mmCIF file of C-alpha atoms and ligand atoms in Angstrom:
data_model
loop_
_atom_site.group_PDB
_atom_site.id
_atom_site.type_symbol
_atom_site.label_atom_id
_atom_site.label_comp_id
_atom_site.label_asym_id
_atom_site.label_seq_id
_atom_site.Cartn_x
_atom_site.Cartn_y
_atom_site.Cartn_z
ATOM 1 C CA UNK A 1 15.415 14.515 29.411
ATOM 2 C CA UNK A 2 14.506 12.670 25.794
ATOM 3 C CA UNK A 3 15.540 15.184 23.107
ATOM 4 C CA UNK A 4 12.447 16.432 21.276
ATOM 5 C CA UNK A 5 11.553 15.815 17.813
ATOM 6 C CA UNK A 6 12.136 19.029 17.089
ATOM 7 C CA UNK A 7 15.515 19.135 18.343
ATOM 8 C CA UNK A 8 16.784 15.420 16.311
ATOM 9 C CA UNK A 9 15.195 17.183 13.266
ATOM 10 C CA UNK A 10 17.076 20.632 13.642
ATOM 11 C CA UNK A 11 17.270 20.784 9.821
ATOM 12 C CA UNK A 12 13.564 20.127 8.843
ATOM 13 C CA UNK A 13 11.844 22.753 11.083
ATOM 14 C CA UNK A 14 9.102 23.561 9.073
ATOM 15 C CA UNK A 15 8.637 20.139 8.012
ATOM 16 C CA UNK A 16 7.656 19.011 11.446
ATOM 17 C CA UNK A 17 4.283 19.351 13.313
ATOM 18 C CA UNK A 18 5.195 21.411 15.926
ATOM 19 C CA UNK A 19 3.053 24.775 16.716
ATOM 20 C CA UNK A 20 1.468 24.696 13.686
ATOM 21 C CA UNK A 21 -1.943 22.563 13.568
ATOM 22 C CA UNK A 22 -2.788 22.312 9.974
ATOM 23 C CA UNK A 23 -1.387 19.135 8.004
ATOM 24 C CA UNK A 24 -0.574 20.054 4.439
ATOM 25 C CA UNK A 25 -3.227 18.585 2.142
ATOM 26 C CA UNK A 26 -1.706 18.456 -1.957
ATOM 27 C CA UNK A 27 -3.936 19.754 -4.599
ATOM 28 C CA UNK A 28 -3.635 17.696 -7.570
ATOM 29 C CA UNK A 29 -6.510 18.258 -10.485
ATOM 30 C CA UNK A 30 -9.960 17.387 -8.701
ATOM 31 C CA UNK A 31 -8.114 15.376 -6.042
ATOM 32 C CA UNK A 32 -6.356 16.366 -2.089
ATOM 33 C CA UNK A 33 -3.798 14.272 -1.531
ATOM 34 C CA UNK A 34 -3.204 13.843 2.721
ATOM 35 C CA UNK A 35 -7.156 14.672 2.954
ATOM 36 C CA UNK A 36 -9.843 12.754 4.080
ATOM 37 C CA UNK A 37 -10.044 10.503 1.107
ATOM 38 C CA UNK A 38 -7.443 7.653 0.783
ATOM 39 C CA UNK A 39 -5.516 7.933 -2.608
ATOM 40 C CA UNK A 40 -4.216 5.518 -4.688
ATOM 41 C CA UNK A 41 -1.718 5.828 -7.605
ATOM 42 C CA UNK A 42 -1.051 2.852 -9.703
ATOM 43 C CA UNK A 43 0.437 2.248 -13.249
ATOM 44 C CA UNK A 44 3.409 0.709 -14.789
ATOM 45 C CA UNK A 45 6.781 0.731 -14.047
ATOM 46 C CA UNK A 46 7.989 2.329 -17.395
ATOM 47 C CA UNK A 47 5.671 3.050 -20.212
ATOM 48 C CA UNK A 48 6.122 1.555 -23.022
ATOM 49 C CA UNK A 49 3.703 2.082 -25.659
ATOM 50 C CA UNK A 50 0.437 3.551 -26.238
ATOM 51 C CA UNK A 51 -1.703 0.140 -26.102
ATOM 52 C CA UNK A 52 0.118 -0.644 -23.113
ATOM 53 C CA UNK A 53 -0.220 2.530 -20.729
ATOM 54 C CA UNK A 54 -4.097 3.082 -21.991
ATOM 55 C CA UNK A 55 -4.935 0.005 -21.190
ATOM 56 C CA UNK A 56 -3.411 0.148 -17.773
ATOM 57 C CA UNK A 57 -5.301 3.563 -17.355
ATOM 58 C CA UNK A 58 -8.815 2.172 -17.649
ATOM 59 C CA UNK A 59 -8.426 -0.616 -15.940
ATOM 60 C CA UNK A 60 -7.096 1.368 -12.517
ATOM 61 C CA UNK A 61 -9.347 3.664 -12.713
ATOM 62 C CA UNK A 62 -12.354 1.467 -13.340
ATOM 63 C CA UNK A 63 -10.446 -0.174 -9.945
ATOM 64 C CA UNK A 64 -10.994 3.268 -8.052
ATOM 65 C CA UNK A 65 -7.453 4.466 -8.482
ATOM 66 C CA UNK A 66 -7.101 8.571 -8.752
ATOM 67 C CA UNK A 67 -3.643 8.991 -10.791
ATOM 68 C CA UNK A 68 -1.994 7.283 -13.108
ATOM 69 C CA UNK A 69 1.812 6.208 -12.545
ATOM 70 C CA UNK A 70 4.705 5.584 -15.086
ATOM 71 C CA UNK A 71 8.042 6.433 -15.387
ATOM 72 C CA UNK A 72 9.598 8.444 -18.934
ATOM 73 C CA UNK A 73 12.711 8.476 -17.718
ATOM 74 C CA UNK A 74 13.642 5.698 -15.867
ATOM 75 C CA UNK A 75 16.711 5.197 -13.277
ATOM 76 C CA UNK A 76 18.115 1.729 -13.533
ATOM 77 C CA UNK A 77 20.493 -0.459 -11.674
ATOM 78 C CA UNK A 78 21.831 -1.782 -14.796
ATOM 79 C CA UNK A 79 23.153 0.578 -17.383
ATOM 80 C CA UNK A 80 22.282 -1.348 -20.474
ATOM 81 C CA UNK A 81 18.674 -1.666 -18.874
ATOM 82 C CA UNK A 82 15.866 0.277 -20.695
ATOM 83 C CA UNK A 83 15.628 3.681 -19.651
ATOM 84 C CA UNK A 84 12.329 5.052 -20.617
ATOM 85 C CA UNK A 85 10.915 6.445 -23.959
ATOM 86 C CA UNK A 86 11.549 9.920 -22.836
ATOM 87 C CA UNK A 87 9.275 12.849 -24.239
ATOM 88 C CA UNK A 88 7.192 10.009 -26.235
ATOM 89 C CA UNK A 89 6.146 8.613 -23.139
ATOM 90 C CA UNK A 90 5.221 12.077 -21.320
ATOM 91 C CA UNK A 91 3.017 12.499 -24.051
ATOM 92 C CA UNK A 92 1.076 9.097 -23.891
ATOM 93 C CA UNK A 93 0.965 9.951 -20.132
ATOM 94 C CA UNK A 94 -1.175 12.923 -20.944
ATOM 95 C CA UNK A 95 -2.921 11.419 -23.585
ATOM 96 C CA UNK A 96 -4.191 8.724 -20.706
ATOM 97 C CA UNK A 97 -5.085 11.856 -18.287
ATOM 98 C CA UNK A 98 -6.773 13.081 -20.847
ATOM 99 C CA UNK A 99 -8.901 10.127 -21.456
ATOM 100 C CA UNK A 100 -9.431 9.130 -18.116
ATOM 101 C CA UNK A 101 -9.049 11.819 -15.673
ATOM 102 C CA UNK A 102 -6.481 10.168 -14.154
ATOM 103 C CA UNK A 103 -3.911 12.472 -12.626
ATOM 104 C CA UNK A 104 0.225 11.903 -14.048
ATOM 105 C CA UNK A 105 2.769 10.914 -11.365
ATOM 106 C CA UNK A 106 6.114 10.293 -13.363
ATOM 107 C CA UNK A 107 9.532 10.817 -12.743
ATOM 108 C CA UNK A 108 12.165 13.652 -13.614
ATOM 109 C CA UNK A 109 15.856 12.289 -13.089
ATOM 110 C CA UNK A 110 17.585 15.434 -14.170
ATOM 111 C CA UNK A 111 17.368 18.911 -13.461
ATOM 112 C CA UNK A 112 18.190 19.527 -17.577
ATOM 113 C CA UNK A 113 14.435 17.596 -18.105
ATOM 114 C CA UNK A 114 12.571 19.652 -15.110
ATOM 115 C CA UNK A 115 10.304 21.710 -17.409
ATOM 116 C CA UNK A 116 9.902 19.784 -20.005
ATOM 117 C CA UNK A 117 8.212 16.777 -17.285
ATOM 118 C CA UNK A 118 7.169 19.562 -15.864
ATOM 119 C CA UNK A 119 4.747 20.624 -18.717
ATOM 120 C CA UNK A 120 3.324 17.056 -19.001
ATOM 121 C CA UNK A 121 2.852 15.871 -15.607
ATOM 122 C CA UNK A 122 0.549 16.750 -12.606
ATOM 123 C CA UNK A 123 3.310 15.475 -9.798
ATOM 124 C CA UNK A 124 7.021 15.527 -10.340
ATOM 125 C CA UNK A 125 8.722 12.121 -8.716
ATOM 126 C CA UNK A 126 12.051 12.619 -7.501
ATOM 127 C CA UNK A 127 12.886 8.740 -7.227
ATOM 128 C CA UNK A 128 14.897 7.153 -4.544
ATOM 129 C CA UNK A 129 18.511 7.497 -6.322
ATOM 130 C CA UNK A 130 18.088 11.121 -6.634
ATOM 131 C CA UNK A 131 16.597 11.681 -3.051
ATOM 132 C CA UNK A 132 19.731 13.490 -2.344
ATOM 133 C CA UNK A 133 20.073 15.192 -5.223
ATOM 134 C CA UNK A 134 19.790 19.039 -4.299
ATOM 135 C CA UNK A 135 20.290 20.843 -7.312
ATOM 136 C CA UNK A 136 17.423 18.537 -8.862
ATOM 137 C CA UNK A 137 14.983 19.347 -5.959
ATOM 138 C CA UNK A 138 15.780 22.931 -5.890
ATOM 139 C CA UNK A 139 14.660 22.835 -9.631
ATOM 140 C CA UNK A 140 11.541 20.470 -9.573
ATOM 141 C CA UNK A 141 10.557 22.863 -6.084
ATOM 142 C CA UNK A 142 10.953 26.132 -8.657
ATOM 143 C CA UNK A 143 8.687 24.330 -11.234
ATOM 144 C CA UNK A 144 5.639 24.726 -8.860
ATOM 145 C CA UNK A 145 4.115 20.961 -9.489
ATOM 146 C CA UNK A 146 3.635 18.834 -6.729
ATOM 147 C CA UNK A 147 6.519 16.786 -6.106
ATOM 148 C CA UNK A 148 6.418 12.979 -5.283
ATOM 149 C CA UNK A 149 9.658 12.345 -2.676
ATOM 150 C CA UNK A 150 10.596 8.886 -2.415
ATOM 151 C CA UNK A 151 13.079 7.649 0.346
ATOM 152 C CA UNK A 152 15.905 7.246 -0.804
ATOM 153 C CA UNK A 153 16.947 3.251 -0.671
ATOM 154 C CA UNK A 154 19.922 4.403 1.825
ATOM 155 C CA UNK A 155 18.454 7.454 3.483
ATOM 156 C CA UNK A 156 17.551 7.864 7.523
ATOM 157 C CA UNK A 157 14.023 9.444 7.884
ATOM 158 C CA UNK A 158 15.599 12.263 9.096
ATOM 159 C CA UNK A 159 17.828 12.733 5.611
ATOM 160 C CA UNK A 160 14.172 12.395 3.961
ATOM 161 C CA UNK A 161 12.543 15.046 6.562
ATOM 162 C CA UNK A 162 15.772 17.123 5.013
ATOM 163 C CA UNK A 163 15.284 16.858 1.405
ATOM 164 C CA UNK A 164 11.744 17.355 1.757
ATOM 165 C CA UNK A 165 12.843 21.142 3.974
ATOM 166 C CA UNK A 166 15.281 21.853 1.079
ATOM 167 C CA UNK A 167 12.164 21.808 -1.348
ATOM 168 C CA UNK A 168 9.992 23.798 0.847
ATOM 169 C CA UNK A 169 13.012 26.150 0.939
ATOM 170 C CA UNK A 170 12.760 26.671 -2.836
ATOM 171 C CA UNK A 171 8.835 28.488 -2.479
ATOM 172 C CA UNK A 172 6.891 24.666 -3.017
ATOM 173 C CA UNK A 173 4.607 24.109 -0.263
ATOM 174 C CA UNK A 174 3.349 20.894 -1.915
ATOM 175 C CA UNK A 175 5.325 17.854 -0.943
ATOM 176 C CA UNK A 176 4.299 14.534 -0.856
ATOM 177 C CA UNK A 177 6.630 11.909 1.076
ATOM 178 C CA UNK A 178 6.926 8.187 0.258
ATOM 179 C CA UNK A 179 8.591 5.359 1.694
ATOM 180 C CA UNK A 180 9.068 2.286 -0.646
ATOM 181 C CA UNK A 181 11.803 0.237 1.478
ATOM 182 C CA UNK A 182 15.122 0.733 2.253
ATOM 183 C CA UNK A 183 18.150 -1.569 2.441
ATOM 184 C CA UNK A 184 19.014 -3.367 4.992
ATOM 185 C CA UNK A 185 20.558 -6.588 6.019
ATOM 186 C CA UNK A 186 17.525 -8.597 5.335
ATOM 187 C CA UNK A 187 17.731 -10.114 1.576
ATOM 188 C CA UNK A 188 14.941 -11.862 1.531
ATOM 189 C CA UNK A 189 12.796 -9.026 -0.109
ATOM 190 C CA UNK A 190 14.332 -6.473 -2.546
ATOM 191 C CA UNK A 191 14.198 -3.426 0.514
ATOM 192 C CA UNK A 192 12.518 -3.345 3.712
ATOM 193 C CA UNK A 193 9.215 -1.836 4.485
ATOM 194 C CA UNK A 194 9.460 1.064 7.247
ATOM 195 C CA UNK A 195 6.259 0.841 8.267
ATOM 196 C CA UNK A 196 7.310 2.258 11.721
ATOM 197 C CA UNK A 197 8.687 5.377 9.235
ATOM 198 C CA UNK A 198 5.503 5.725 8.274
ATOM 199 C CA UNK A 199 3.889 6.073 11.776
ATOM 200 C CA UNK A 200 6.348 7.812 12.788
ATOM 201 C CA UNK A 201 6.540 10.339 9.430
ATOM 202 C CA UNK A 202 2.606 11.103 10.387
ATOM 203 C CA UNK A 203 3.822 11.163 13.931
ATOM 204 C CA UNK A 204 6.168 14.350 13.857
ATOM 205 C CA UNK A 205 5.267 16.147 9.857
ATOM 206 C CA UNK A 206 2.665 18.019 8.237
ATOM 207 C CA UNK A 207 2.786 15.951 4.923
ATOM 208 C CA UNK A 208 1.149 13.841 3.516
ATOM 209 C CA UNK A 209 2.894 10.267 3.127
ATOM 210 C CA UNK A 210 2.403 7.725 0.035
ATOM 211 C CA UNK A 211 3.248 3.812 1.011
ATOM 212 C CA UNK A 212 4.682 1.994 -2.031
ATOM 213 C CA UNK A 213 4.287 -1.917 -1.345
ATOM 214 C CA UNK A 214 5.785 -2.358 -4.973
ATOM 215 C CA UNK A 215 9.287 -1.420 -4.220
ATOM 216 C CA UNK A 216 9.870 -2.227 -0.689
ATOM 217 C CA UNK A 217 8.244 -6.121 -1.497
ATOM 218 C CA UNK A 218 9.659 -6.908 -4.925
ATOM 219 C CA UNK A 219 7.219 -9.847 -5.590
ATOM 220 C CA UNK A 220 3.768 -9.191 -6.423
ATOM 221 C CA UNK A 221 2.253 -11.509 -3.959
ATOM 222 C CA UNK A 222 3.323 -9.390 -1.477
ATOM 223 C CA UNK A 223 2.064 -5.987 -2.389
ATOM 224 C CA UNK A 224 -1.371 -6.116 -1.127
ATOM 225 C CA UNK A 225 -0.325 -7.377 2.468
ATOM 226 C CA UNK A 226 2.349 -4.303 2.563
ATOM 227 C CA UNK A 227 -0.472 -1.935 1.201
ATOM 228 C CA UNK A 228 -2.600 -3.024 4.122
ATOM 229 C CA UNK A 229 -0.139 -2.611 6.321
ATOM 230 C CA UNK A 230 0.933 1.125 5.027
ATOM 231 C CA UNK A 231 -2.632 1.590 5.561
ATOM 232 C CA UNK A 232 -2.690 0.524 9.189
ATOM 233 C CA UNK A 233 0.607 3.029 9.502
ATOM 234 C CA UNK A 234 -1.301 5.627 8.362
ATOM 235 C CA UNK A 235 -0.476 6.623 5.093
ATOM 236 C CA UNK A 236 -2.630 8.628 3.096
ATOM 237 C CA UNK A 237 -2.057 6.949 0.178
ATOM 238 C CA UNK A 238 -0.613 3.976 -1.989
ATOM 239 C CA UNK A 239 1.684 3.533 -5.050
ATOM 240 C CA UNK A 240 1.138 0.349 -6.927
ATOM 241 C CA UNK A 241 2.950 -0.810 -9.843
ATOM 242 C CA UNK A 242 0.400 -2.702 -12.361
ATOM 243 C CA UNK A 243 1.255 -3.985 -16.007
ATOM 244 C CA UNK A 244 -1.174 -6.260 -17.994
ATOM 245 C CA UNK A 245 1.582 -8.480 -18.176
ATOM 246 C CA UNK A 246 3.606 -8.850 -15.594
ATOM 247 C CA UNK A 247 5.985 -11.394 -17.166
ATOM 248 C CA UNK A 248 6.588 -9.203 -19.990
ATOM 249 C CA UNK A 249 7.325 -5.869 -18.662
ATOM 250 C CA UNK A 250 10.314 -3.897 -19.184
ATOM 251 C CA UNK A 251 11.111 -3.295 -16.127
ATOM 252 C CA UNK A 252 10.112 -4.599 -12.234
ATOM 253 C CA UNK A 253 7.914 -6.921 -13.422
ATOM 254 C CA UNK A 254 8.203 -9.267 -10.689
ATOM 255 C CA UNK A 255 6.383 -6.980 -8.687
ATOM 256 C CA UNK A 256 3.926 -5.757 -10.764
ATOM 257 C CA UNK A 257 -0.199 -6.633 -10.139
ATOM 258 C CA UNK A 258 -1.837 -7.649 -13.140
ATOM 259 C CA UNK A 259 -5.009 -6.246 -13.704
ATOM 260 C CA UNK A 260 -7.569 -9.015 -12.265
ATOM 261 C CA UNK A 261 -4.309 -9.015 -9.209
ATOM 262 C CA UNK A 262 -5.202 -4.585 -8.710
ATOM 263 C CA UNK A 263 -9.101 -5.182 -8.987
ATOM 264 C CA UNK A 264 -8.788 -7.638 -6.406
ATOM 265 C CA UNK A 265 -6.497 -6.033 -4.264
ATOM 266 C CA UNK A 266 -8.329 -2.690 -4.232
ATOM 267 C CA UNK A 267 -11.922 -4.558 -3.271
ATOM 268 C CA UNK A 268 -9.931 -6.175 -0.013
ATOM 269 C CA UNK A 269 -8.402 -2.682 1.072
ATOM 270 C CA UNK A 270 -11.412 -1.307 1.404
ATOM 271 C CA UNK A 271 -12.453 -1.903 4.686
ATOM 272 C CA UNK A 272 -8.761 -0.971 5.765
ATOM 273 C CA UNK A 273 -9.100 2.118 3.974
ATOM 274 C CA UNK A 274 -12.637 2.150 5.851
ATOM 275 C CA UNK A 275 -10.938 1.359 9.123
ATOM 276 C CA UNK A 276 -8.573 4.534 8.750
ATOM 277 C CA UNK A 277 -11.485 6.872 8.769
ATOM 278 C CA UNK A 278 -11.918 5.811 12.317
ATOM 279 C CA UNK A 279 -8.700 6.625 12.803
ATOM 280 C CA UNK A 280 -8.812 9.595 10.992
ATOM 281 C CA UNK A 281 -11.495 10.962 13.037
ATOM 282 C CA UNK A 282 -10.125 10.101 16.550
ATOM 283 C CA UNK A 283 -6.807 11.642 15.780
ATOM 284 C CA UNK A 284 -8.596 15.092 14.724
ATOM 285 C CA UNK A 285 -10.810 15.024 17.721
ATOM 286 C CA UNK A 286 -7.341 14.336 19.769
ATOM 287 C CA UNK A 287 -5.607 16.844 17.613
ATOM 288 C CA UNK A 288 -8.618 19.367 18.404
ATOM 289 C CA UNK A 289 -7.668 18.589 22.444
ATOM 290 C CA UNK A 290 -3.974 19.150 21.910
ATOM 291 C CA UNK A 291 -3.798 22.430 19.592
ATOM 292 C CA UNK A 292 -3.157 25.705 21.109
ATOM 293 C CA UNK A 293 -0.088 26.576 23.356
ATOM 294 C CA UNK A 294 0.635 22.776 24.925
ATOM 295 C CA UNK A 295 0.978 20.936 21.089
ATOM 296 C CA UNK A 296 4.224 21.671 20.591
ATOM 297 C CA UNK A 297 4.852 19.392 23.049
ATOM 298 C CA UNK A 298 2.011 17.184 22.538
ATOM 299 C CA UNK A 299 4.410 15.724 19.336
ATOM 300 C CA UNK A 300 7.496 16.344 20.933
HETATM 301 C C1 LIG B 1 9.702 3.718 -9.687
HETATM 302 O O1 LIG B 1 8.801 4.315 -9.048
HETATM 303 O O2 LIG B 1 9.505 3.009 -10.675
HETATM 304 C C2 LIG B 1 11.087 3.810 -9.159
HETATM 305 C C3 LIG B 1 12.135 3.742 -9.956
HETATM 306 O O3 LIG B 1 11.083 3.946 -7.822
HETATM 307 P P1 LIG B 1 12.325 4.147 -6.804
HETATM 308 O O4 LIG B 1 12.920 5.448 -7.150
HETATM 309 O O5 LIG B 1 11.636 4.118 -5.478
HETATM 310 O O6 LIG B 1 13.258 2.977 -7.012
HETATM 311 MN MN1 LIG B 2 9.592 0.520 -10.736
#
């Protein structure tokens, strides 16, 4: 007999589905992410300066985005690379919440910089290099913001399901997964897109799951096809990276939208993002049929 999901994921149990029949829907500000609505969070890579992130901000939101990306403290392949403006740049990040009502995603790299991010931000991002990194998710967990988990670039879906358990572990209900590619022996792109991870992560867990096209695709041209497909996967949400220009940015600029690029993207997701209401609907109705005693092994 096929093992059950509950069985290959021994070390996620309350992660997974199973018995229970309620997904996990995130708080953040005025907005649910893993809800009803479809949520997008978009921004630039790093911030840079003031001029740069605010302008970013308005034009987003004025594109129907709901929170505002940009990393402080950046993780970089290169050492000599840029690696954020630190506190400076958690303060421009609120300073663009507070003019826009954008909610803050940004990163925290080190368990030393938990509270401080922490007293800035709205969702803690535990990037794909520090997926692993216990000892930083047992922090950000104890902080009590949201946290952002990306894949890490190397990690199974089960060693995600994992790090996502040890943060539940540590009292923090809210957890929001994300898969934004992972290597593989395609070079083509810079990761591959599990968009089967992504059907499958709404398959067998409770949380909510964030598709970033930016990562996995690497070129801009390709983010809004991967964002429709991460849509058609069922995720409840997208991460875009958008700078006003591209070519200039400090970091993954390749990949980056401009803002007419964002604008236009958003206006073709729509009926995508219409599309997975459907969806959204017949998977309640079939969820409604399969709760009680037999769901268990409805998702096994
Ligand atoms: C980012 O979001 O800019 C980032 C560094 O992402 P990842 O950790 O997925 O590489
Ligand atoms: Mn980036």
């Amino acid at each position: 007999m096929r093992e059950s999901w509950q069985e290959r994921f021994a070390d996620a149990p309350d992660v997974l589905l199973g018995a229970r029949c309620q997904r996990t829907v995130v708080p953040v500000l005025d907005f649910a992410v893993g809800g009803d609505e479809f949520v997008t969070m978009a921004g630039p890579c790093s911030v840079e300066s003031e001029q740069q992130l605010m302008a970013t901000a308005h034009c987003v939101r004025s594109a129907g985005a709901h929170f505002l990306r940009g990393g402080a403290f950046k993780p970089r392949s290169s050492p000599y690379a840029f690696q954020g403006l630190g506190l400076e740049g958690l303060k421009l990040l609120a300073a663009a919440r507070d003019e826009t009502g954008l909610a803050i995603v940004t990163e925290v790299m080190s368990e030393r910089d938990v509270s401080l991010v922490a007293e800035y931000a709205d969702v803690l991002q535990i990037g794909s290099r520090s997926m692993e990194n216990y000892s930083l998710l047992e922090a950000a967990a104890r902080s009590g913001r949201p946290i952002l988990l990306k894949r890490g670039m190397m990690a199974t879906v089960g060693d995600l399901l994992s790090s996502a358990q040890v943060i539940l572990n540590n009292g923090n209900p809210n957890v929001i997964l994300c898969e934004r590619g992972i290597r593989t022996f395609e070079t083509a792109m810079r990761n591959t897109f599990d968009a089967a991870g992504i059907a499958l992560l709404k398959q067998i867990a409770h949380l909510p799951v964030i598709a970033d096209p930016s990562h996995a695709a690497g070129y801009r041209e390709l983010v809004p096809k991967l964002a429709r497909i991460g849509i058609a996967a069922g995720a409840d949400g997208i991460l875009v990276e958008v700078h006003p220009h591209p070519e200039n940015a400090w970091s993954d600029g390749e990949q980056s939208l401009d803002f007419e690029g964002f604008a236009a993207m958003m206006t073709e997701l729509e009926p995508w993002i219409a599309l997975r209401g459907t969806g959204l609907r017949e998977q309640k109705s079939e969820h409604q049929r399969s709760t009680g005693p037999h769901f268990a092994e409805a998702v096994a």
